[in-house]
mmCIF file of C-alpha atoms in Angstrom:
data_model
loop_
_atom_site.group_PDB
_atom_site.id
_atom_site.type_symbol
_atom_site.label_atom_id
_atom_site.label_comp_id
_atom_site.label_asym_id
_atom_site.label_seq_id
_atom_site.Cartn_x
_atom_site.Cartn_y
_atom_site.Cartn_z
ATOM 1 C CA MET A 764 135.635 253.416 -25.349
ATOM 2 C CA LYS A 765 135.636 249.749 -24.500
ATOM 3 C CA ILE A 766 132.679 248.235 -22.599
ATOM 4 C CA LEU A 767 133.601 246.554 -19.339
ATOM 5 C CA LYS A 768 132.799 242.917 -18.802
ATOM 6 C CA MET A 769 129.791 242.627 -16.519
ATOM 7 C CA LYS A 770 131.345 239.795 -14.504
ATOM 8 C CA MET A 771 134.150 242.090 -13.334
ATOM 9 C CA TRP A 772 131.640 244.726 -12.193
ATOM 10 C CA ILE A 773 129.421 242.236 -10.370
ATOM 11 C CA VAL A 774 132.287 240.496 -8.559
ATOM 12 C CA PHE A 775 133.630 243.893 -7.491
ATOM 13 C CA LEU A 776 130.460 245.088 -5.743
ATOM 14 C CA LEU A 777 129.744 241.690 -4.258
ATOM 15 C CA CYS A 778 133.097 242.041 -2.522
ATOM 16 C CA LEU A 779 132.098 245.516 -1.294
ATOM 17 C CA VAL A 780 128.771 244.302 0.099
ATOM 18 C CA SER A 781 130.307 241.238 1.744
ATOM 19 C CA ARG A 782 132.745 243.574 3.439
ATOM 20 C CA GLY A 783 129.846 246.089 4.082
ATOM 21 C CA MET A 784 130.955 249.565 2.675
ATOM 22 C CA THR A 785 132.102 250.411 5.849
ATOM 23 C CA ALA A 786 135.443 251.288 6.825
ATOM 24 C CA PRO A 787 138.099 248.539 8.101
ATOM 25 C CA THR A 788 138.799 248.562 12.003
ATOM 26 C CA GLU A 789 141.806 247.577 14.033
ATOM 27 C CA GLU A 790 142.057 243.945 15.164
ATOM 28 C CA GLU A 791 140.565 243.291 18.575
ATOM 29 C CA VAL A 792 142.499 241.429 21.220
ATOM 30 C CA LEU A 793 140.561 238.725 23.034
ATOM 31 C CA VAL A 794 141.357 238.617 26.748
ATOM 32 C CA VAL A 795 140.558 235.267 28.353
ATOM 33 C CA ASP A 796 140.425 235.065 32.146
ATOM 34 C CA PRO A 797 142.089 231.936 33.515
ATOM 35 C CA VAL A 798 139.673 229.582 35.248
ATOM 36 C CA VAL A 799 140.809 228.073 38.511
ATOM 37 C CA GLU A 800 139.192 224.790 39.306
ATOM 38 C CA ALA A 801 139.519 223.531 42.855
ATOM 39 C CA GLY A 802 137.654 220.854 44.713
ATOM 40 C CA PRO A 803 137.899 219.477 48.252
ATOM 41 C CA GLU A 804 139.705 216.239 48.778
ATOM 42 C CA GLU A 805 137.404 213.301 49.206
ATOM 43 C CA ALA A 806 136.756 212.494 52.932
ATOM 44 C CA GLU A 807 137.557 209.042 54.183
ATOM 45 C CA VAL A 808 134.549 206.770 54.351
ATOM 46 C CA GLY A 809 133.249 206.460 57.903
ATOM 47 C CA ALA A 810 135.270 209.382 59.308
ATOM 48 C CA ASN A 811 133.603 211.503 61.989
ATOM 49 C CA PRO A 812 133.185 215.028 60.587
ATOM 50 C CA VAL A 813 133.624 216.517 64.076
ATOM 51 C CA GLN A 814 137.005 214.893 64.649
ATOM 52 C CA VAL A 815 139.087 217.065 62.248
ATOM 53 C CA GLU A 816 142.814 217.247 62.837
ATOM 54 C CA VAL A 817 144.566 220.597 63.179
ATOM 55 C CA ALA A 818 146.594 219.849 60.047
ATOM 56 C CA ALA A 819 143.391 219.955 58.004
ATOM 57 C CA PHE A 820 142.891 223.600 59.037
ATOM 58 C CA ASP A 821 146.422 224.448 57.968
ATOM 59 C CA GLU A 822 145.860 222.820 54.591
ATOM 60 C CA ALA A 823 142.586 224.717 54.141
ATOM 61 C CA ILE A 824 144.304 228.031 54.960
ATOM 62 C CA GLU A 825 147.030 227.277 52.427
ATOM 63 C CA VAL A 826 144.430 226.560 49.754
ATOM 64 C CA VAL A 827 142.639 229.865 50.464
ATOM 65 C CA GLU A 828 145.928 231.777 50.333
ATOM 66 C CA ASP A 829 146.853 230.101 47.061
ATOM 67 C CA MET A 830 143.439 231.043 45.632
ATOM 68 C CA GLU A 831 143.932 234.675 46.657
ATOM 69 C CA GLU A 832 147.321 234.770 44.966
ATOM 70 C CA VAL A 833 145.826 233.409 41.743
ATOM 71 C CA GLU A 834 143.009 235.956 41.846
ATOM 72 C CA GLU A 835 145.507 238.768 42.267
ATOM 73 C CA GLU A 836 147.315 237.598 39.129
ATOM 74 C CA VAL A 837 144.190 237.741 36.936
ATOM 75 C CA PRO A 838 144.830 240.496 34.372
ATOM 76 C CA THR A 839 142.418 243.412 34.227
ATOM 77 C CA GLU A 840 140.388 243.904 31.063
ATOM 78 C CA ASN A 841 142.287 245.712 28.324
ATOM 79 C CA PRO A 842 140.746 249.225 27.966
ATOM 80 C CA CYS A 843 141.535 249.069 24.236
ATOM 81 C CA LEU A 844 139.438 245.939 23.786
ATOM 82 C CA ASP A 845 136.257 247.768 22.731
ATOM 83 C CA PHE A 846 137.867 251.083 21.878
ATOM 84 C CA HIS A 847 137.883 251.611 18.123
ATOM 85 C CA CYS A 848 140.071 253.993 16.157
ATOM 86 C CA LYS A 849 139.693 255.156 12.575
ATOM 87 C CA LYS A 850 141.959 253.945 9.795
ATOM 88 C CA GLY A 851 145.570 254.906 10.299
ATOM 89 C CA LYS A 852 145.316 255.002 14.096
ATOM 90 C CA VAL A 853 145.744 252.413 16.827
ATOM 91 C CA CYS A 854 144.689 252.329 20.468
ATOM 92 C CA GLU A 855 147.225 252.903 23.216
ATOM 93 C CA ILE A 856 146.830 253.324 26.989
ATOM 94 C CA ASP A 857 148.135 256.441 28.702
ATOM 95 C CA GLU A 858 149.601 256.658 32.213
ATOM 96 C CA ASP A 859 146.083 256.864 33.697
ATOM 97 C CA ASN A 860 145.128 253.604 31.968
ATOM 98 C CA THR A 861 142.855 255.552 29.618
ATOM 99 C CA PRO A 862 142.611 254.375 25.987
ATOM 100 C CA MET A 863 143.480 256.860 23.268
ATOM 101 C CA CYS A 864 143.994 256.774 19.498
ATOM 102 C CA VAL A 865 147.430 257.556 18.110
ATOM 103 C CA CYS A 866 148.824 257.454 14.586
ATOM 104 C CA GLN A 867 150.061 254.036 13.584
ATOM 105 C CA ASP A 868 153.686 253.650 12.600
ATOM 106 C CA PRO A 869 153.722 252.622 8.892
ATOM 107 C CA SER A 870 156.542 250.186 9.676
ATOM 108 C CA SER A 871 154.124 248.211 11.892
ATOM 109 C CA CYS A 872 151.859 247.445 8.904
ATOM 110 C CA LEU A 873 152.042 243.938 7.483
ATOM 111 C CA ALA A 874 154.080 243.577 4.322
ATOM 112 C CA PRO A 875 152.035 243.154 1.121
ATOM 113 C CA GLU A 876 151.569 239.655 -0.239
ATOM 114 C CA GLY A 877 151.612 240.913 -3.808
ATOM 115 C CA GLU A 878 151.175 243.928 -6.086
ATOM 116 C CA PHE A 879 147.409 243.598 -5.832
ATOM 117 C CA GLU A 880 147.640 245.131 -2.350
ATOM 118 C CA HIS A 881 149.366 248.291 -3.569
ATOM 119 C CA VAL A 882 147.318 251.505 -3.691
ATOM 120 C CA CYS A 883 147.873 254.861 -5.331
ATOM 121 C CA GLY A 884 147.404 258.116 -3.413
ATOM 122 C CA THR A 885 146.307 261.441 -4.859
ATOM 123 C CA ASP A 886 149.943 262.477 -4.402
ATOM 124 C CA ASN A 887 150.695 260.026 -7.259
ATOM 125 C CA LYS A 888 152.719 257.865 -4.862
ATOM 126 C CA THR A 889 152.345 254.094 -4.623
ATOM 127 C CA TYR A 890 151.844 252.753 -1.086
ATOM 128 C CA GLU A 891 152.549 249.114 -0.211
ATOM 129 C CA THR A 892 149.108 248.577 1.358
ATOM 130 C CA GLN A 893 146.102 250.583 2.483
ATOM 131 C CA CYS A 894 147.488 250.307 6.024
ATOM 132 C CA HIS A 895 150.680 252.087 4.937
ATOM 133 C CA PHE A 896 148.636 254.749 3.164
ATOM 134 C CA HIS A 897 146.315 255.522 6.091
ATOM 135 C CA ALA A 898 149.188 255.513 8.592
ATOM 136 C CA THR A 899 151.037 258.036 6.422
ATOM 137 C CA LYS A 900 147.943 260.204 6.034
ATOM 138 C CA CYS A 901 147.455 260.185 9.806
ATOM 139 C CA SER A 902 151.019 261.392 10.360
ATOM 140 C CA LEU A 903 150.197 264.386 8.111
ATOM 141 C CA GLU A 904 147.001 265.236 10.008
ATOM 142 C CA GLY A 905 146.490 268.984 10.374
ATOM 143 C CA THR A 906 148.765 269.860 7.465
ATOM 144 C CA LYS A 907 147.842 271.107 4.001
ATOM 145 C CA LYS A 908 149.398 268.033 2.449
ATOM 146 C CA GLY A 909 147.399 265.779 4.757
ATOM 147 C CA ARG A 910 144.094 267.463 3.874
ATOM 148 C CA LYS A 911 144.745 266.967 0.170
ATOM 149 C CA LEU A 912 145.937 263.373 0.432
ATOM 150 C CA HIS A 913 143.294 260.752 -0.356
ATOM 151 C CA LEU A 914 143.210 257.208 -1.648
ATOM 152 C CA ASP A 915 143.011 257.611 -5.421
ATOM 153 C CA TYR A 916 142.679 254.064 -6.709
ATOM 154 C CA ILE A 917 143.540 250.414 -6.083
ATOM 155 C CA GLY A 918 146.816 249.242 -7.582
ATOM 156 C CA PRO A 919 150.204 250.834 -8.255
ATOM 157 C CA CYS A 920 150.187 254.377 -9.633
ATOM 158 C CA LYS A 921 150.095 254.479 -13.401
ATOM 159 C CA PHE A 922 149.146 256.805 -16.211
ATOM 160 C CA ILE A 923 145.378 257.351 -16.413
ATOM 161 C CA GLU A 924 144.391 258.761 -19.774
ATOM 162 C CA PRO A 925 142.273 261.950 -19.765
ATOM 163 C CA CYS A 926 138.490 261.582 -19.961
ATOM 164 C CA GLY A 927 136.919 263.304 -22.957
ATOM 165 C CA ASP A 928 133.487 264.938 -22.949
ATOM 166 C CA SER A 929 131.923 262.238 -25.128
ATOM 167 C CA GLU A 930 133.368 259.498 -22.912
ATOM 168 C CA LEU A 931 132.047 261.244 -19.803
ATOM 169 C CA SER A 932 128.492 261.116 -21.180
ATOM 170 C CA GLU A 933 128.848 257.347 -21.703
ATOM 171 C CA PHE A 934 129.929 256.547 -18.147
ATOM 172 C CA PRO A 935 126.490 256.779 -16.418
ATOM 173 C CA LEU A 936 124.960 254.510 -19.098
ATOM 174 C CA ARG A 937 127.208 251.619 -18.070
ATOM 175 C CA MET A 938 127.098 252.521 -14.380
ATOM 176 C CA ARG A 939 123.290 252.474 -14.200
ATOM 177 C CA ASP A 940 123.079 249.128 -15.960
ATOM 178 C CA TRP A 941 125.783 247.722 -13.702
ATOM 179 C CA LEU A 942 124.004 248.823 -10.493
ATOM 180 C CA LYS A 943 120.776 247.229 -11.673
ATOM 181 C CA ASN A 944 122.490 243.924 -12.483
ATOM 182 C CA VAL A 945 124.439 243.913 -9.215
ATOM 183 C CA LEU A 946 121.189 244.180 -7.266
ATOM 184 C CA VAL A 947 119.614 241.395 -9.318
ATOM 185 C CA THR A 948 122.644 239.177 -8.658
ATOM 186 C CA LEU A 949 122.464 239.925 -4.923
ATOM 187 C CA TYR A 950 118.767 239.054 -4.951
ATOM 188 C CA GLU A 951 119.455 235.722 -6.684
ATOM 189 C CA ARG A 952 122.195 234.779 -4.209
ATOM 190 C CA ASP A 953 120.615 236.197 -1.063
ATOM 191 C CA GLN A 954 119.055 233.100 0.461
ATOM 192 C CA ASP A 955 120.277 233.341 4.057
ATOM 193 C CA ASN A 956 123.171 235.764 3.609
ATOM 194 C CA ASN A 957 121.248 238.903 4.592
ATOM 195 C CA LEU A 958 122.826 240.855 1.752
ATOM 196 C CA LEU A 959 119.583 242.756 1.297
ATOM 197 C CA SER A 960 116.876 243.839 3.744
ATOM 198 C CA GLU A 961 113.333 242.556 3.316
ATOM 199 C CA LYS A 962 112.221 245.904 1.865
ATOM 200 C CA GLN A 963 115.116 245.874 -0.568
ATOM 201 C CA LYS A 964 114.314 242.318 -1.649
ATOM 202 C CA LEU A 965 110.728 243.300 -2.448
ATOM 203 C CA ARG A 966 111.905 246.219 -4.578
ATOM 204 C CA VAL A 967 114.506 244.166 -6.428
ATOM 205 C CA LYS A 968 112.013 241.333 -6.913
ATOM 206 C CA LYS A 969 109.894 243.630 -9.076
ATOM 207 C CA ILE A 970 112.921 244.306 -11.275
ATOM 208 C CA PHE A 971 113.975 240.642 -11.324
ATOM 209 C CA GLU A 972 110.529 239.409 -12.418
ATOM 210 C CA ASN A 973 109.989 242.118 -15.026
ATOM 211 C CA GLU A 974 110.066 240.425 -18.436
ATOM 212 C CA LYS A 975 111.176 243.670 -20.068
ATOM 213 C CA ARG A 976 114.410 243.775 -18.049
ATOM 214 C CA LEU A 977 117.552 244.006 -20.135
ATOM 215 C CA GLN A 978 119.608 240.958 -19.236
ATOM 216 C CA ALA A 979 123.199 241.314 -18.027
ATOM 217 C CA GLY A 980 125.821 241.330 -20.732
ATOM 218 C CA GLU A 981 127.834 243.557 -23.012
ATOM 219 C CA HIS A 982 125.508 245.971 -24.753
ATOM 220 C CA SER A 983 126.002 248.870 -27.095
ATOM 221 C CA LEU A 984 125.682 252.376 -25.703
ATOM 222 C CA ASP A 985 122.661 252.970 -27.934
ATOM 223 C CA LEU A 986 120.868 249.956 -26.451
ATOM 224 C CA LEU A 987 121.694 251.057 -22.899
ATOM 225 C CA ALA A 988 120.354 254.540 -23.595
ATOM 226 C CA HIS A 989 117.211 253.118 -25.197
ATOM 227 C CA ASP A 990 116.596 250.753 -22.280
ATOM 228 C CA PHE A 991 116.976 253.560 -19.731
ATOM 229 C CA LYS A 992 114.370 255.595 -21.576
ATOM 230 C CA LYS A 993 112.020 252.634 -22.062
ATOM 231 C CA ASN A 994 112.404 251.042 -18.599
ATOM 232 C CA TYR A 995 113.266 254.136 -16.573
ATOM 233 C CA ASN A 996 111.520 252.931 -13.400
ATOM 234 C CA MET A 997 113.868 249.951 -13.094
ATOM 235 C CA TYR A 998 116.826 252.271 -12.521
ATOM 236 C CA ILE A 999 115.416 254.528 -9.808
ATOM 237 C CA PHE A 1000 115.947 252.160 -6.874
ATOM 238 C CA PRO A 1001 119.459 250.917 -7.864
ATOM 239 C CA VAL A 1002 120.724 254.519 -7.939
ATOM 240 C CA HIS A 1003 119.235 255.224 -4.493
ATOM 241 C CA TRP A 1004 120.556 251.906 -3.134
ATOM 242 C CA GLN A 1005 124.145 252.652 -4.127
ATOM 243 C CA PHE A 1006 123.983 256.067 -2.466
ATOM 244 C CA SER A 1007 122.735 254.525 0.792
ATOM 245 C CA GLN A 1008 125.513 251.900 0.686
ATOM 246 C CA LEU A 1009 128.147 254.631 0.501
ATOM 247 C CA ASP A 1010 126.564 257.126 2.908
ATOM 248 C CA GLN A 1011 127.751 255.431 6.105
ATOM 249 C CA HIS A 1012 130.375 257.543 7.899
ATOM 250 C CA PRO A 1013 128.198 259.306 8.921
ATOM 251 C CA GLY A 1014 124.835 258.627 7.284
ATOM 252 C CA ASP A 1015 123.890 262.268 6.776
ATOM 253 C CA GLY A 1016 122.591 262.419 3.210
ATOM 254 C CA TYR A 1017 125.930 263.556 1.754
ATOM 255 C CA LEU A 1018 128.861 261.685 0.234
ATOM 256 C CA THR A 1019 132.406 262.783 1.009
ATOM 257 C CA HIS A 1020 135.554 261.855 -0.862
ATOM 258 C CA THR A 1021 136.267 259.250 1.835
ATOM 259 C CA GLU A 1022 132.798 257.693 1.578
ATOM 260 C CA LEU A 1023 133.128 257.466 -2.198
ATOM 261 C CA ALA A 1024 136.476 255.675 -1.938
ATOM 262 C CA PRO A 1025 135.114 252.084 -1.625
ATOM 263 C CA LEU A 1026 133.351 252.503 -4.982
ATOM 264 C CA ARG A 1027 135.648 254.955 -6.696
ATOM 265 C CA ALA A 1028 139.074 253.452 -5.929
ATOM 266 C CA PRO A 1029 138.495 250.031 -7.576
ATOM 267 C CA LEU A 1030 136.737 251.603 -10.582
ATOM 268 C CA ILE A 1031 139.410 254.051 -11.735
ATOM 269 C CA PRO A 1032 141.796 251.437 -13.217
ATOM 270 C CA MET A 1033 138.858 250.101 -15.288
ATOM 271 C CA GLU A 1034 136.972 253.339 -16.008
ATOM 272 C CA HIS A 1035 139.195 256.345 -16.551
ATOM 273 C CA CYS A 1036 136.218 258.738 -16.434
ATOM 274 C CA THR A 1037 135.390 257.820 -12.824
ATOM 275 C CA THR A 1038 137.162 260.777 -11.204
ATOM 276 C CA ARG A 1039 135.767 263.360 -13.578
ATOM 277 C CA PHE A 1040 132.263 261.893 -13.266
ATOM 278 C CA PHE A 1041 132.167 262.186 -9.479
ATOM 279 C CA GLU A 1042 133.633 265.683 -9.660
ATOM 280 C CA MET A 1043 130.833 266.610 -12.036
ATOM 281 C CA CYS A 1044 128.259 265.209 -9.594
ATOM 282 C CA ASP A 1045 129.302 267.832 -7.049
ATOM 283 C CA ALA A 1046 127.342 270.502 -8.893
ATOM 284 C CA ASP A 1047 127.873 273.252 -6.292
ATOM 285 C CA SER A 1048 131.559 272.350 -5.740
ATOM 286 C CA ASP A 1049 131.187 272.184 -1.959
ATOM 287 C CA LYS A 1050 133.137 268.887 -1.663
ATOM 288 C CA TYR A 1051 129.925 267.008 -0.813
ATOM 289 C CA ILE A 1052 127.554 265.106 -3.087
ATOM 290 C CA ALA A 1053 123.941 265.336 -1.926
ATOM 291 C CA LEU A 1054 121.370 262.686 -2.859
ATOM 292 C CA GLU A 1055 119.758 265.134 -5.295
ATOM 293 C CA GLU A 1056 123.109 265.741 -7.005
ATOM 294 C CA TRP A 1057 123.854 262.017 -7.129
ATOM 295 C CA ALA A 1058 120.472 261.212 -8.676
ATOM 296 C CA ALA A 1059 120.841 263.978 -11.270
ATOM 297 C CA CYS A 1060 124.215 262.519 -12.322
ATOM 298 C CA PHE A 1061 122.475 259.295 -13.245
ATOM 299 C CA GLY A 1062 119.562 260.943 -15.011
ATOM 300 C CA ILE A 1063 116.982 260.375 -12.265
ATOM 301 C CA LYS A 1064 114.275 263.044 -12.347
ATOM 302 C CA GLU A 1065 113.976 265.411 -9.410
ATOM 303 C CA GLN A 1066 110.417 264.284 -8.613
ATOM 304 C CA ASP A 1067 111.631 260.686 -8.309
ATOM 305 C CA VAL A 1068 114.285 261.396 -5.671
ATOM 306 C CA ASP A 1069 112.976 259.748 -2.506
ATOM 307 C CA LYS A 1070 114.943 259.270 0.719
ATOM 308 C CA GLU A 1071 112.512 256.510 1.727
ATOM 309 C CA LEU A 1072 114.066 254.318 -0.981
ATOM 310 C CA MET A 1073 117.340 254.254 0.984
ATOM 311 C CA ILE A 1074 115.786 252.489 3.978
#
């Protein structure tokens, strides 16, 4: 099985972090209130303030009335402004002016700029963009087909060769090394970008400054296995860090298929064992991957699983 180029892996997760592993939200509409500037006409020099003609009162009344008309025309704040909906839904206002989320019409999604925006669903159907996919999934909400439909991978649907047992055992070797090198790269670039918290920086600093660290590059599987055994402690935090990056919606200590998507979907076209690997991680087949299950998949010992490392 070919070894992936480390640059592709690093660029991929940097994109994920810069986007935040979170899920995309609908565009907000900025409502700007018009500002009415009005000032009194300059009084004539030397005029007696007591001797004001009746016409001046009429003009003042007209100004006040004009101001009231302008104020009445000021639009009220859009209730959808700070009302967020999940992917595939958009905010609409009902007859009581109450915001609500409704399924987005796929035809309202922007057209793709190229094939790179296409995605493949678990129904083996290519969707023009992620917007089209999520809008379609929303329209199937509550149905058996809708429950089974998930984002499979980035790019048009294509044949993914089966993952053999020997290939499956190789996957975590590359994945562990990749996670470690991604964190080191983030540490090197994180001057004022806030890509890592202060606690995370301290933990990665220990890895970065360790002279025994295996440098990024293309390595044989034997060398990766040897390094994991020799420098085991360097891999504990990267495995925990990746779990915490994915466990966001909600952060409950379990990974769902949806939470795995930001990592899984871009990997499948490059690593055909991705799907089988994550299925294997769900040891009890309950559709959720707990931290303990995740750590075991990467060879982290049970006594080294620590939720404090995800903070």
